[in-house]
Amino acid sequence: MLFPLDDIDRLFLSAALSYGNRLIGVLLTGRLYDGTRGMQAIKQHGGVTIIQDPDSAAFPSMPRNAQKHCQIDYCLPLLQIAPLLQQLVGTRLLLEEEPQKREHIVVKKDY
């Protein structure tokens, strides 16, 4: 299913193309399908996806739609996301010995 490409999707897509498997995407409370395509892009480029547990979100449709249409690595209540990010970032910094040189990236218009 294709959803409109909104601002958060553009941000996530750009970050996924730039940072690949070094990216951690977090999608919190919100309405409609915003962020779903961006979270798909993050997974396709090897990144980690985190959503706020829809049951704890004020507006659950954004995280719920991402969960329905994407492979989500973590689904947590809001207050558990920051500690997880600290853990993931610390682990990733230990694994990366040298910063990788990034090549020029061209974004396809049909994405």
Protein backbone atom coordinates (compact mmCIF):
# COMPACT_ATOMS: atom_id res chain seq x y z
CA MET A 1 0.00 0.00 0.00
CA LEU A 2 1.37 3.44 -0.93
CA PHE A 3 0.82 6.39 1.35
CA PRO A 4 1.48 10.07 0.62
CA LEU A 5 5.10 11.08 1.15
CA ASP A 6 4.89 13.68 3.92
CA ASP A 7 7.63 15.69 5.63
CA ILE A 8 8.54 13.05 8.22
CA ASP A 9 8.79 10.42 5.48
CA ARG A 10 11.11 12.67 3.49
CA LEU A 11 13.26 13.20 6.57
CA PHE A 12 13.43 9.48 7.34
CA LEU A 13 14.15 8.61 3.69
CA SER A 14 16.95 11.16 3.45
CA ALA A 15 18.46 9.94 6.72
CA ALA A 16 18.15 6.28 5.63
CA LEU A 17 19.96 7.01 2.37
CA SER A 18 22.66 8.99 4.16
CA TYR A 19 23.25 6.84 7.24
CA GLY A 20 22.04 3.35 6.26
CA ASN A 21 22.49 0.81 9.04
CA ARG A 22 23.76 3.51 11.43
CA LEU A 23 20.30 5.12 11.62
CA ILE A 24 17.82 4.69 14.43
CA GLY A 25 14.34 5.94 13.52
CA VAL A 26 11.79 6.78 16.24
CA LEU A 27 8.10 7.36 15.51
CA LEU A 28 5.90 8.70 18.29
CA THR A 29 2.24 9.59 18.72
CA GLY A 30 0.42 11.14 15.76
CA ARG A 31 -2.35 10.81 13.24
CA LEU A 32 -2.80 9.03 9.92
CA TYR A 33 0.05 7.29 8.07
CA ASP A 34 2.76 9.91 8.57
CA GLY A 35 6.14 8.22 8.95
CA THR A 36 5.13 4.80 7.63
CA ARG A 37 7.04 5.03 4.33
CA GLY A 38 10.00 6.56 6.08
CA MET A 39 10.15 3.71 8.57
CA GLN A 40 10.01 1.27 5.65
CA ALA A 41 13.00 3.06 4.10
CA ILE A 42 14.94 2.88 7.36
CA LYS A 43 14.44 -0.90 7.52
CA GLN A 44 15.28 -1.34 3.83
CA HIS A 45 18.62 0.40 4.44
CA GLY A 46 19.46 -1.66 7.53
CA GLY A 47 18.49 0.82 10.24
CA VAL A 48 16.71 0.22 13.51
CA THR A 49 13.04 1.17 13.90
CA ILE A 50 11.36 2.14 17.16
CA ILE A 51 7.75 3.14 17.69
CA GLN A 52 5.85 4.34 20.70
CA ASP A 53 3.47 1.65 21.87
CA PRO A 54 0.16 2.66 20.25
CA ASP A 55 -1.67 1.73 23.46
CA SER A 56 0.29 4.43 25.32
CA ALA A 57 0.08 7.10 22.59
CA ALA A 58 -2.32 10.05 22.76
CA PHE A 59 -2.91 9.63 19.00
CA PRO A 60 -2.07 6.01 18.15
CA SER A 61 -2.62 5.88 14.40
CA MET A 62 0.94 6.82 13.32
CA PRO A 63 2.72 4.16 15.36
CA ARG A 64 -0.08 1.65 14.74
CA ASN A 65 0.11 2.12 10.95
CA ALA A 66 3.88 1.83 10.99
CA GLN A 67 3.55 -1.38 13.02
CA LYS A 68 1.01 -2.74 10.56
CA HIS A 69 3.03 -1.97 7.41
CA CYS A 70 6.70 -2.13 8.50
CA GLN A 71 9.06 -4.40 10.32
CA ILE A 72 9.43 -2.66 13.70
CA ASP A 73 12.34 -3.59 15.94
CA TYR A 74 11.02 -2.09 19.19
CA CYS A 75 7.54 -1.06 20.34
CA LEU A 76 7.78 0.63 23.74
CA PRO A 77 5.97 3.03 26.04
CA LEU A 78 7.31 6.57 25.68
CA LEU A 79 9.36 6.57 28.89
CA GLN A 80 11.26 3.43 27.86
CA ILE A 81 12.45 4.82 24.50
CA ALA A 82 15.20 7.15 25.79
CA PRO A 83 16.98 4.43 27.81
CA LEU A 84 16.83 2.12 24.79
CA LEU A 85 18.33 4.85 22.57
CA GLN A 86 21.18 5.32 25.04
CA GLN A 87 21.85 1.58 24.99
CA LEU A 88 21.67 1.30 21.19
CA VAL A 89 23.86 4.34 20.55
CA GLY A 90 26.47 3.16 23.05
CA THR A 91 26.56 -0.28 21.42
CA ARG A 92 26.79 1.16 17.91
CA LEU A 93 29.61 3.54 18.86
CA LEU A 94 31.63 0.63 20.23
CA LEU A 95 31.11 -1.36 17.01
CA GLU A 96 32.14 1.44 14.67
CA GLU A 97 35.91 1.89 14.81
CA GLU A 98 36.30 4.31 11.91
CA PRO A 99 33.72 6.69 10.45
CA GLN A 100 32.70 5.55 6.98
CA LYS A 101 33.16 7.84 4.02
CA ARG A 102 29.78 8.49 2.39
CA GLU A 103 29.29 8.60 -1.34
CA HIS A 104 27.06 11.10 -3.09
CA ILE A 105 23.45 9.87 -2.96
CA VAL A 106 20.76 10.54 -5.54
CA VAL A 107 17.14 10.40 -4.34
CA LYS A 108 14.72 8.87 -6.81
CA LYS A 109 11.61 10.97 -7.35
CA ASP A 110 9.30 7.94 -7.57
CA TYR A 111 9.99 6.76 -4.01
